[in-house]
Coordinates of C-alpha atoms in Angstrom, one line a residue:
X1 CA 34.2 100.6 93.0
X2 CA 33.5 104.5 92.1
X3 CA 30.0 105.7 93.5
X4 CA 29.4 105.5 89.2
X5 CA 29.4 102.0 88.4
X6 CA 26.8 102.0 91.2
X7 CA 25.0 104.3 89.2
X8 CA 21.0 102.9 89.1
X9 CA 19.7 105.7 86.8
X10 CA 21.0 108.6 85.0
X11 CA 19.3 111.4 84.0
X12 CA 17.7 110.8 80.7
X13 CA 15.6 107.0 82.4
X14 CA 15.3 109.4 85.3
X15 CA 12.7 111.7 82.8
X16 CA 11.0 108.5 81.1
X17 CA 10.5 107.8 84.4
X18 CA 8.7 111.3 85.4
X19 CA 7.3 111.2 82.7
X20 CA 5.1 107.2 82.6
X21 CA 4.0 107.9 86.0
X22 CA 2.7 111.6 85.2
X23 CA 0.9 109.1 82.4
X24 CA -0.4 106.7 84.6
X25 CA -1.9 109.7 87.5
X26 CA -3.5 111.0 84.0
X27 CA -5.2 108.4 83.3
X28 CA -5.9 107.9 87.0
X29 CA -7.5 111.3 87.6
X30 CA -8.3 112.3 84.4
X31 CA -11.8 112.7 85.8
X32 CA -10.6 115.3 88.2
X33 CA -10.8 119.2 87.4
X34 CA -8.1 119.7 89.7
X35 CA -5.5 117.3 92.0
X36 CA -3.4 117.7 94.5
X37 CA 0.5 116.4 94.3
X38 CA 2.2 116.2 98.0
X39 CA 5.9 116.4 98.2
X40 CA 8.1 115.0 101.1
X41 CA 10.6 117.3 102.1
X42 CA 13.6 117.4 100.4
X43 CA 14.2 115.1 97.4
X44 CA 10.5 114.3 97.6
X45 CA 9.4 117.5 96.9
X46 CA 12.2 118.1 94.0
X47 CA 10.7 114.8 92.1
X48 CA 6.2 116.4 92.9
X49 CA 7.9 120.1 91.2
X50 CA 8.8 117.8 88.2
X51 CA 5.6 115.7 87.6
X52 CA 3.0 118.4 88.8
X53 CA 6.0 120.5 85.2
X54 CA 4.5 117.1 83.4
X55 CA 0.8 117.2 84.2
X56 CA 0.5 120.6 83.7
X57 CA 2.4 120.0 79.3
X58 CA -0.1 117.0 79.0
X59 CA -3.6 117.5 80.4
X60 CA -6.0 120.4 81.3
X61 CA -6.5 119.4 85.3
X62 CA -5.4 122.5 87.0
X63 CA -2.6 121.2 90.6
X64 CA -2.5 122.2 93.8
X65 CA 1.3 122.2 94.7
X66 CA 1.7 121.7 98.5
X67 CA 5.1 121.0 100.4
X68 CA 5.6 118.2 103.0
X69 CA 7.8 118.2 105.5
X70 CA 8.1 115.5 108.5
X71 CA 11.5 114.9 110.8
X72 CA 12.3 111.6 109.3
X73 CA 14.7 111.0 112.5
X74 CA 11.3 111.7 114.4
X75 CA 8.0 110.2 112.9
X76 CA 5.9 111.8 116.0
X77 CA 5.9 115.5 116.0
X78 CA 3.3 116.1 113.4
X79 CA 3.3 116.2 110.4
X80 CA 4.0 120.1 108.8
X81 CA 2.3 121.6 105.1
X82 CA 2.8 124.8 103.3
X83 CA -1.3 124.3 102.6
X84 CA -4.1 124.9 104.6
X85 CA -5.8 122.0 105.7
X86 CA -8.6 123.3 103.3
X87 CA -7.4 123.1 100.5
X88 CA -6.6 119.4 100.0
X89 CA -9.9 118.8 102.3
X90 CA -12.4 116.8 99.8
X91 CA -9.6 117.0 96.5
X92 CA -8.0 114.2 94.9
X93 CA -4.4 113.9 96.2
X94 CA -1.0 112.3 95.9
X95 CA 1.4 112.0 98.1
X96 CA 5.4 112.0 96.9
X97 CA 8.3 110.9 98.1
X98 CA 11.9 109.4 95.8
X99 CA 12.7 106.7 97.8
X100 CA 10.6 104.2 100.2
X101 CA 12.5 102.5 102.4
X102 CA 10.3 101.0 105.7
X103 CA 7.2 102.9 104.9
X104 CA 7.8 104.8 107.8
X105 CA 7.5 108.6 106.8
X106 CA 5.3 107.6 103.5
X107 CA 3.0 105.9 105.9
X108 CA 3.0 109.6 109.0
X109 CA 2.0 111.1 105.9
X110 CA -0.8 109.4 104.8
X111 CA -2.0 109.3 107.9
X112 CA -1.7 113.1 108.3
X113 CA -4.0 113.3 105.4
X114 CA -6.0 110.8 106.3
X115 CA -7.2 113.1 109.2
X116 CA -9.4 114.8 106.0
X117 CA -11.8 113.8 104.6
X118 CA -9.7 113.6 100.4
X119 CA -11.7 111.8 97.5
X120 CA -9.3 110.1 96.9
X121 CA -5.5 109.4 98.5
X122 CA -2.8 107.5 95.6
X123 CA 1.7 107.5 96.8
X124 CA 4.4 107.9 94.1
X125 CA 8.4 107.2 94.8
X126 CA 10.3 107.1 91.9
X127 CA 13.2 104.7 93.8
X128 CA 10.8 101.1 96.0
X129 CA 13.6 99.7 97.6
X130 CA 11.2 96.7 98.9
X131 CA 12.7 97.0 103.3
X132 CA 9.2 98.3 104.5
X133 CA 8.0 97.6 108.0
X134 CA 5.2 99.3 107.8
X135 CA 2.1 98.3 105.8
X136 CA 2.2 101.0 102.9
X137 CA 2.4 100.7 98.9
X138 CA 3.4 102.8 96.4
X139 CA 0.4 102.9 94.0
X140 CA 2.7 104.6 91.5
X141 CA 7.3 103.6 91.0
X142 CA 9.2 104.5 89.0
X143 CA 11.4 101.2 90.4
X144 CA 12.1 98.4 92.9
X145 CA 14.7 97.2 93.8
X146 CA 16.2 94.5 95.5
X147 CA 18.5 95.7 97.6
X148 CA 20.2 94.5 101.4
X149 CA 19.6 96.2 104.2
X150 CA 23.2 98.2 104.9
X151 CA 23.4 99.0 101.0
X152 CA 21.8 102.6 100.3
X153 CA 20.1 104.7 97.8
X154 CA 20.5 107.9 97.1
X155 CA 18.2 110.9 94.5
X156 CA 20.4 113.0 93.4
X157 CA 18.6 116.0 91.9
X158 CA 21.0 118.3 89.4
X159 CA 19.8 119.4 87.2
X160 CA 20.7 117.9 84.0
X161 CA 22.5 115.7 85.3
X162 CA 20.2 113.4 87.6
X163 CA 20.7 110.6 88.7
X164 CA 19.8 107.3 91.2
X165 CA 23.2 105.8 93.3
X166 CA 23.1 102.8 94.8
X167 CA 26.1 102.9 97.7

């Protein structure tokens, strides 16, 4: 079986899901003048950038962009953000990751942001694998997949050639 046969989403489908998620975010936060979009580094960061771009196209909501760095191998290492806490304190925040697998990355990132008073916190993932070990869910998701624990989801962001693969 080739990798092409395992393609779950192609570029056009991913673009459609990003646009749909952006509209859902806009509907949820339409009463806000400013929101913070926080992308978990690497895949989540790229997804966050794309969602941010669409939100700026479709709304007049101002966005503050934040990169979230978390050690996925050692979740107890403190989370680092590209902006100081004062820039997201008492604001509405959207936390973005590419794949929700066990929930470890997302819940530790959420925990970091809960140390600061926020107006509202919602989570976004492109792919929800339904294998959670932690009580965390995606408020907005592109696709839900029922996969085996042995399978792996790869999200590839390449300009004009994005794809999601199941291996």
